[in-house]
Amino acid sequence: MNARIDHLKSIIYTKSEDIPAYRSLVEQYYVNETGVSPVMRRANFLTHFAEEIPIVMDNEELICGSMRFWRGRYGPSNKGHIIVDYRMILSCGIECMIERASHHDTEDAAAFVIALNAFSHYIERHADAAEKLYAETKRPELERMAANCHHLTKKPPESFAQAIQLVWFVHLFLHAESLSAAFSFGRFDDYLYPYYKADIESGVLAPEDAEELLAAFWLKCCEGDESQNLTVGGDRENPLTFLCMEVAAALKVQQPSLSVRICEKSSDALWKQMLSLIKVGIGMPAIFCDDVIIRSLKNLGIADRDAENYAIVGCYEANPDGKTYGTTANAGRFFLHDVLLAFLAREKAYADFDDFYRSFKDFFRSMYSTQIVNGFRAHWKHIREHLPSPFESACMGRCLDSGIAAERSGCEYTMCGINILGIGTLIDSLYVMKKLIFEEKTIDYTAFIKQVQENFPDRALAETCRNYPGKYGTDSPETNEMAADLSNFIADLIAENEIYEGVIPYAGLFVFMLDIRSDNYPATPDGRLQGDRISYGISASDLCVGKTVTSVMNSASHIANDRFADGNPLMFTLNERELAGERGDMLLKSLIKGYFAGGGFHLQFNVTDTKRMKAAKENPNEHRDLIIRISGYSEYFTKLDE
């Protein structure tokens, strides 16, 4: 890291003070405002926010605008988890966006105009603040910053500095409109590269200046939420792709959450840079397989060009970049162990395992279509009626051209993410029952169900179930076949049950944060006791005996990954000593390529050392820089609760 970037980190990243005025603005202008529609209520609030929120600026910053108002987490929510149309915003500019919205005689469009005017005023206030600081300090960077901000109040950016500043302002205002999480940046290296290339080639921008701007952007993201995903790579890798990874490796901070697309065109240089970043040990980047993800989006009816231009939202969720209202991780969720336990609560006898398995799937189908999906429909109705977001919508090209809010199907695609927990636990539970009850006949069906319901008072039976060989994750043919069958069955179930007209239901095999929490879930037939963790993503259960990295990957390859575009996370923790040097690079690359060749969707790695983690628990002040990956984001280890 050069000295200038190191200094930037010291002045931006070390700040901890919040901006408490946001809460009082919410209470004054949002909570207490009545008599107006939800979309106008939010637009009016943005006007007050733009006029009254304190403008916080350091005289050495390269990018202005602080997200520290967001930390109070008190205010309106629209669920977040979206990528707005940054390409359109950068090419169009605010004045043009207002003009496009003004063509429509709808209340939504009128709210778009109010929100965009507020956004322009917000930027103007930053220009004024930069001018004031320049008058005091005479720092030329502040004069340029003020000029850039004045320009952006109306016009599209004409330089890399202006483009990255506008992206940041949009990100801030999205968080001002809604205290949600996972507003993501889309294909960052792709839409910003033309500005970068033009400035570098013309000599307007030196490579080290571009690196500093990018580092400043990275550090700004550390003021915000935990899942600000930024996607690079794929079929359009370019010098900015590499610079993003270089900055992430140099800064070693937890945000933004960097994702890399891998495809057949990915260069050896990209692989080398990506592997080097993995070994830095910050849990980034997350790695995504273009072939499988593009196919998963096409399977949902997404047009080829839009599926190919996907980016990652939040943790693992694939969306057509800038064209989708996704609600990827907040629209609906259910737990597979709940379905199984409800099924087992019925008093019924079964002739054999095939009869049992068929009956379970019939029960699952009925429970989903008559109970579970109704909750998703009610939730979606609430979003449409009560959570329209004028600024977010104005940042989507199709919404500007339709005059309809994103939450009301104004985008090209409206997708309802449905998150599902515990496919590994479900597979193992069915497998253990198949073996112990129906094949080996070592225990009566009714007696076994009673043991599960009472949290296995017979601990010897629990140990038998926990340690049963051949579970999902051991590359056992039986559980692999079950993984393929159940995942396709679930995907069919999601697709067959409409949420709302025009809304595409799409599933992901995870529920955010539940890889590190158990929430005291009841016991399950695989030998899990009450309070033990459920399997997360498409990983093997904690109880799986005999698993290896490659056996888990082989089992996970049997999941219908190309039918779960909302995310199929698979994470491994590897010892940093084993990955040293070229041998470590070869090991990592072969694991990733092998898994993706077999149909894998996503991979992420924790590269750390158990001794260091134990030392950090004992002496947290000496290990404040230790970052680990949990769920789909990176965080400082010593900040996490037990």
PDB file of N, CA and C in Angstrom, residues 466-519:
ATOM      1  N   ARG A 466     -25.993 -39.673  14.466  1.00  0.00           N
ATOM      2  CA  ARG A 466     -25.017 -38.605  14.193  1.00  0.00           C
ATOM      3  C   ARG A 466     -23.829 -39.127  13.384  1.00  0.00           C
ATOM      4  N   ASN A 467     -23.400 -40.330  13.698  1.00  0.00           N
ATOM      5  CA  ASN A 467     -22.175 -40.869  13.100  1.00  0.00           C
ATOM      6  C   ASN A 467     -22.437 -41.842  11.954  1.00  0.00           C
ATOM      7  N   TYR A 468     -23.667 -41.889  11.480  1.00  0.00           N
ATOM      8  CA  TYR A 468     -23.978 -42.870  10.443  1.00  0.00           C
ATOM      9  C   TYR A 468     -23.174 -42.549   9.178  1.00  0.00           C
ATOM     10  N   PRO A 469     -22.508 -43.534   8.598  1.00  0.00           N
ATOM     11  CA  PRO A 469     -21.671 -43.279   7.416  1.00  0.00           C
ATOM     12  C   PRO A 469     -22.514 -43.041   6.166  1.00  0.00           C
ATOM     13  N   GLY A 470     -21.923 -42.325   5.219  1.00  0.00           N
ATOM     14  CA  GLY A 470     -22.566 -42.143   3.920  1.00  0.00           C
ATOM     15  C   GLY A 470     -23.484 -40.953   3.816  1.00  0.00           C
ATOM     16  N   LYS A 471     -23.415 -40.028   4.773  1.00  0.00           N
ATOM     17  CA  LYS A 471     -24.283 -38.857   4.731  1.00  0.00           C
ATOM     18  C   LYS A 471     -23.918 -37.928   3.576  1.00  0.00           C
ATOM     19  N   TYR A 472     -24.805 -36.964   3.333  1.00  0.00           N
ATOM     20  CA  TYR A 472     -24.561 -35.954   2.297  1.00  0.00           C
ATOM     21  C   TYR A 472     -23.259 -35.214   2.619  1.00  0.00           C
ATOM     22  N   GLY A 473     -22.371 -35.171   1.643  1.00  0.00           N
ATOM     23  CA  GLY A 473     -21.068 -34.553   1.839  1.00  0.00           C
ATOM     24  C   GLY A 473     -19.933 -35.552   1.802  1.00  0.00           C
ATOM     25  N   THR A 474     -20.272 -36.859   1.805  1.00  0.00           N
ATOM     26  CA  THR A 474     -19.240 -37.901   1.721  1.00  0.00           C
ATOM     27  C   THR A 474     -19.114 -38.463   0.303  1.00  0.00           C
ATOM     28  N   ASP A 475     -19.839 -37.889  -0.629  1.00  0.00           N
ATOM     29  CA  ASP A 475     -19.876 -38.363  -2.019  1.00  0.00           C
ATOM     30  C   ASP A 475     -20.457 -39.763  -2.116  1.00  0.00           C
ATOM     31  N   SER A 476     -21.392 -40.065  -1.217  1.00  0.00           N
ATOM     32  CA  SER A 476     -22.092 -41.345  -1.239  1.00  0.00           C
ATOM     33  C   SER A 476     -23.122 -41.348  -2.370  1.00  0.00           C
ATOM     34  N   PRO A 477     -23.161 -42.391  -3.196  1.00  0.00           N
ATOM     35  CA  PRO A 477     -24.138 -42.438  -4.291  1.00  0.00           C
ATOM     36  C   PRO A 477     -25.581 -42.282  -3.816  1.00  0.00           C
ATOM     37  N   GLU A 478     -25.908 -42.874  -2.663  1.00  0.00           N
ATOM     38  CA  GLU A 478     -27.291 -42.801  -2.183  1.00  0.00           C
ATOM     39  C   GLU A 478     -27.704 -41.373  -1.835  1.00  0.00           C
ATOM     40  N   THR A 479     -26.865 -40.690  -1.060  1.00  0.00           N
ATOM     41  CA  THR A 479     -27.234 -39.319  -0.672  1.00  0.00           C
ATOM     42  C   THR A 479     -27.036 -38.344  -1.824  1.00  0.00           C
ATOM     43  N   ASN A 480     -26.108 -38.640  -2.734  1.00  0.00           N
ATOM     44  CA  ASN A 480     -25.980 -37.794  -3.925  1.00  0.00           C
ATOM     45  C   ASN A 480     -27.251 -37.856  -4.768  1.00  0.00           C
ATOM     46  N   GLU A 481     -27.772 -39.060  -4.938  1.00  0.00           N
ATOM     47  CA  GLU A 481     -29.012 -39.222  -5.706  1.00  0.00           C
ATOM     48  C   GLU A 481     -30.174 -38.503  -5.023  1.00  0.00           C
ATOM     49  N   MET A 482     -30.213 -38.579  -3.702  1.00  0.00           N
ATOM     50  CA  MET A 482     -31.260 -37.904  -2.952  1.00  0.00           C
ATOM     51  C   MET A 482     -31.116 -36.383  -3.074  1.00  0.00           C
ATOM     52  N   ALA A 483     -29.878 -35.886  -3.095  1.00  0.00           N
ATOM     53  CA  ALA A 483     -29.636 -34.450  -3.248  1.00  0.00           C
ATOM     54  C   ALA A 483     -30.178 -33.953  -4.580  1.00  0.00           C
ATOM     55  N   ALA A 484     -29.921 -34.701  -5.636  1.00  0.00           N
ATOM     56  CA  ALA A 484     -30.408 -34.307  -6.957  1.00  0.00           C
ATOM     57  C   ALA A 484     -31.934 -34.331  -7.007  1.00  0.00           C
ATOM     58  N   ASP A 485     -32.514 -35.395  -6.480  1.00  0.00           N
ATOM     59  CA  ASP A 485     -33.972 -35.539  -6.546  1.00  0.00           C
ATOM     60  C   ASP A 485     -34.679 -34.474  -5.719  1.00  0.00           C
ATOM     61  N   LEU A 486     -34.242 -34.268  -4.485  1.00  0.00           N
ATOM     62  CA  LEU A 486     -34.913 -33.299  -3.611  1.00  0.00           C
ATOM     63  C   LEU A 486     -34.744 -31.872  -4.103  1.00  0.00           C
ATOM     64  N   SER A 487     -33.557 -31.521  -4.575  1.00  0.00           N
ATOM     65  CA  SER A 487     -33.348 -30.147  -5.036  1.00  0.00           C
ATOM     66  C   SER A 487     -34.181 -29.852  -6.281  1.00  0.00           C
ATOM     67  N   ASN A 488     -34.295 -30.802  -7.186  1.00  0.00           N
ATOM     68  CA  ASN A 488     -35.160 -30.596  -8.351  1.00  0.00           C
ATOM     69  C   ASN A 488     -36.626 -30.520  -7.947  1.00  0.00           C
ATOM     70  N   PHE A 489     -37.009 -31.346  -6.982  1.00  0.00           N
ATOM     71  CA  PHE A 489     -38.385 -31.310  -6.476  1.00  0.00           C
ATOM     72  C   PHE A 489     -38.707 -29.938  -5.880  1.00  0.00           C
ATOM     73  N   ILE A 490     -37.802 -29.409  -5.074  1.00  0.00           N
ATOM     74  CA  ILE A 490     -38.020 -28.100  -4.449  1.00  0.00           C
ATOM     75  C   ILE A 490     -38.074 -27.009  -5.507  1.00  0.00           C
ATOM     76  N   ALA A 491     -37.168 -27.066  -6.480  1.00  0.00           N
ATOM     77  CA  ALA A 491     -37.175 -26.067  -7.552  1.00  0.00           C
ATOM     78  C   ALA A 491     -38.493 -26.099  -8.322  1.00  0.00           C
ATOM     79  N   ASP A 492     -38.997 -27.296  -8.608  1.00  0.00           N
ATOM     80  CA  ASP A 492     -40.296 -27.422  -9.282  1.00  0.00           C
ATOM     81  C   ASP A 492     -41.403 -26.785  -8.445  1.00  0.00           C
ATOM     82  N   LEU A 493     -41.374 -27.055  -7.160  1.00  0.00           N
ATOM     83  CA  LEU A 493     -42.399 -26.547  -6.246  1.00  0.00           C
ATOM     84  C   LEU A 493     -42.425 -25.017  -6.245  1.00  0.00           C
ATOM     85  N   ILE A 494     -41.253 -24.402  -6.174  1.00  0.00           N
ATOM     86  CA  ILE A 494     -41.167 -22.938  -6.188  1.00  0.00           C
ATOM     87  C   ILE A 494     -41.707 -22.390  -7.494  1.00  0.00           C
ATOM     88  N   ALA A 495     -41.321 -23.016  -8.611  1.00  0.00           N
ATOM     89  CA  ALA A 495     -41.722 -22.525  -9.933  1.00  0.00           C
ATOM     90  C   ALA A 495     -43.221 -22.678 -10.179  1.00  0.00           C
ATOM     91  N   GLU A 496     -43.814 -23.715  -9.621  1.00  0.00           N
ATOM     92  CA  GLU A 496     -45.224 -24.008  -9.903  1.00  0.00           C
ATOM     93  C   GLU A 496     -46.193 -23.115  -9.147  1.00  0.00           C
ATOM     94  N   ASN A 497     -45.754 -22.449  -8.100  1.00  0.00           N
ATOM     95  CA  ASN A 497     -46.655 -21.679  -7.249  1.00  0.00           C
ATOM     96  C   ASN A 497     -46.415 -20.187  -7.439  1.00  0.00           C
ATOM     97  N   GLU A 498     -47.364 -19.541  -8.103  1.00  0.00           N
ATOM     98  CA  GLU A 498     -47.238 -18.120  -8.404  1.00  0.00           C
ATOM     99  C   GLU A 498     -47.302 -17.290  -7.123  1.00  0.00           C
ATOM    100  N   ILE A 499     -46.454 -16.259  -7.047  1.00  0.00           N
ATOM    101  CA  ILE A 499     -46.483 -15.319  -5.927  1.00  0.00           C
ATOM    102  C   ILE A 499     -47.435 -14.175  -6.243  1.00  0.00           C
ATOM    103  N   TYR A 500     -47.240 -13.604  -7.417  1.00  0.00           N
ATOM    104  CA  TYR A 500     -48.047 -12.474  -7.876  1.00  0.00           C
ATOM    105  C   TYR A 500     -47.873 -12.408  -9.382  1.00  0.00           C
ATOM    106  N   GLU A 501     -48.862 -11.935 -10.090  1.00  0.00           N
ATOM    107  CA  GLU A 501     -48.787 -11.881 -11.545  1.00  0.00           C
ATOM    108  C   GLU A 501     -47.563 -11.078 -11.993  1.00  0.00           C
ATOM    109  N   GLY A 502     -46.748 -11.706 -12.849  1.00  0.00           N
ATOM    110  CA  GLY A 502     -45.569 -11.031 -13.369  1.00  0.00           C
ATOM    111  C   GLY A 502     -44.339 -11.155 -12.495  1.00  0.00           C
ATOM    112  N   VAL A 503     -44.489 -11.746 -11.312  1.00  0.00           N
ATOM    113  CA  VAL A 503     -43.359 -11.892 -10.393  1.00  0.00           C
ATOM    114  C   VAL A 503     -42.748 -13.280 -10.583  1.00  0.00           C
ATOM    115  N   ILE A 504     -41.426 -13.315 -10.756  1.00  0.00           N
ATOM    116  CA  ILE A 504     -40.719 -14.576 -10.943  1.00  0.00           C
ATOM    117  C   ILE A 504     -40.250 -15.087  -9.582  1.00  0.00           C
ATOM    118  N   PRO A 505     -40.810 -16.199  -9.093  1.00  0.00           N
ATOM    119  CA  PRO A 505     -40.282 -16.760  -7.836  1.00  0.00           C
ATOM    120  C   PRO A 505     -38.975 -17.482  -8.118  1.00  0.00           C
ATOM    121  N   TYR A 506     -37.963 -17.201  -7.328  1.00  0.00           N
ATOM    122  CA  TYR A 506     -36.714 -17.937  -7.520  1.00  0.00           C
ATOM    123  C   TYR A 506     -36.062 -18.221  -6.180  1.00  0.00           C
ATOM    124  N   ALA A 507     -35.495 -19.402  -6.101  1.00  0.00           N
ATOM    125  CA  ALA A 507     -35.090 -19.940  -4.814  1.00  0.00           C
ATOM    126  C   ALA A 507     -33.594 -19.861  -4.596  1.00  0.00           C
ATOM    127  N   GLY A 508     -33.214 -19.806  -3.320  1.00  0.00           N
ATOM    128  CA  GLY A 508     -31.831 -19.920  -2.898  1.00  0.00           C
ATOM    129  C   GLY A 508     -31.758 -20.850  -1.712  1.00  0.00           C
ATOM    130  N   LEU A 509     -30.739 -21.682  -1.668  1.00  0.00           N
ATOM    131  CA  LEU A 509     -30.633 -22.688  -0.608  1.00  0.00           C
ATOM    132  C   LEU A 509     -29.783 -22.153   0.552  1.00  0.00           C
ATOM    133  N   PHE A 510     -30.260 -21.074   1.163  1.00  0.00           N
ATOM    134  CA  PHE A 510     -29.614 -20.509   2.345  1.00  0.00           C
ATOM    135  C   PHE A 510     -30.596 -19.560   3.014  1.00  0.00           C
ATOM    136  N   VAL A 511     -30.357 -19.271   4.279  1.00  0.00           N
ATOM    137  CA  VAL A 511     -31.019 -18.183   4.995  1.00  0.00           C
ATOM    138  C   VAL A 511     -29.921 -17.405   5.704  1.00  0.00           C
ATOM    139  N   PHE A 512     -29.826 -16.134   5.399  1.00  0.00           N
ATOM    140  CA  PHE A 512     -28.731 -15.284   5.856  1.00  0.00           C
ATOM    141  C   PHE A 512     -28.498 -15.400   7.360  1.00  0.00           C
ATOM    142  N   MET A 513     -27.240 -15.562   7.729  1.00  0.00           N
ATOM    143  CA  MET A 513     -26.728 -15.588   9.099  1.00  0.00           C
ATOM    144  C   MET A 513     -26.992 -16.896   9.838  1.00  0.00           C
ATOM    145  N   LEU A 514     -27.772 -17.782   9.278  1.00  0.00           N
ATOM    146  CA  LEU A 514     -28.092 -18.994  10.023  1.00  0.00           C
ATOM    147  C   LEU A 514     -27.043 -20.084   9.850  1.00  0.00           C
ATOM    148  N   ASP A 515     -25.884 -19.717   9.278  1.00  0.00           N
ATOM    149  CA  ASP A 515     -24.740 -20.624   9.323  1.00  0.00           C
ATOM    150  C   ASP A 515     -24.013 -20.528  10.655  1.00  0.00           C
ATOM    151  N   ILE A 516     -24.254 -19.444  11.402  1.00  0.00           N
ATOM    152  CA  ILE A 516     -23.549 -19.278  12.675  1.00  0.00           C
ATOM    153  C   ILE A 516     -24.497 -19.256  13.867  1.00  0.00           C
ATOM    154  N   ARG A 517     -25.771 -19.444  13.614  1.00  0.00           N
ATOM    155  CA  ARG A 517     -26.744 -19.457  14.709  1.00  0.00           C
ATOM    156  C   ARG A 517     -27.629 -20.690  14.599  1.00  0.00           C
ATOM    157  N   SER A 518     -28.076 -21.166  15.733  1.00  0.00           N
ATOM    158  CA  SER A 518     -28.949 -22.341  15.722  1.00  0.00           C
ATOM    159  C   SER A 518     -30.378 -21.990  16.081  1.00  0.00           C
ATOM    160  N   ASP A 519     -30.563 -20.892  16.817  1.00  0.00           N
ATOM    161  CA  ASP A 519     -31.897 -20.470  17.255  1.00  0.00           C
ATOM    162  C   ASP A 519     -32.668 -21.586  17.960  1.00  0.00           C
TER     163      ASP A 519
END
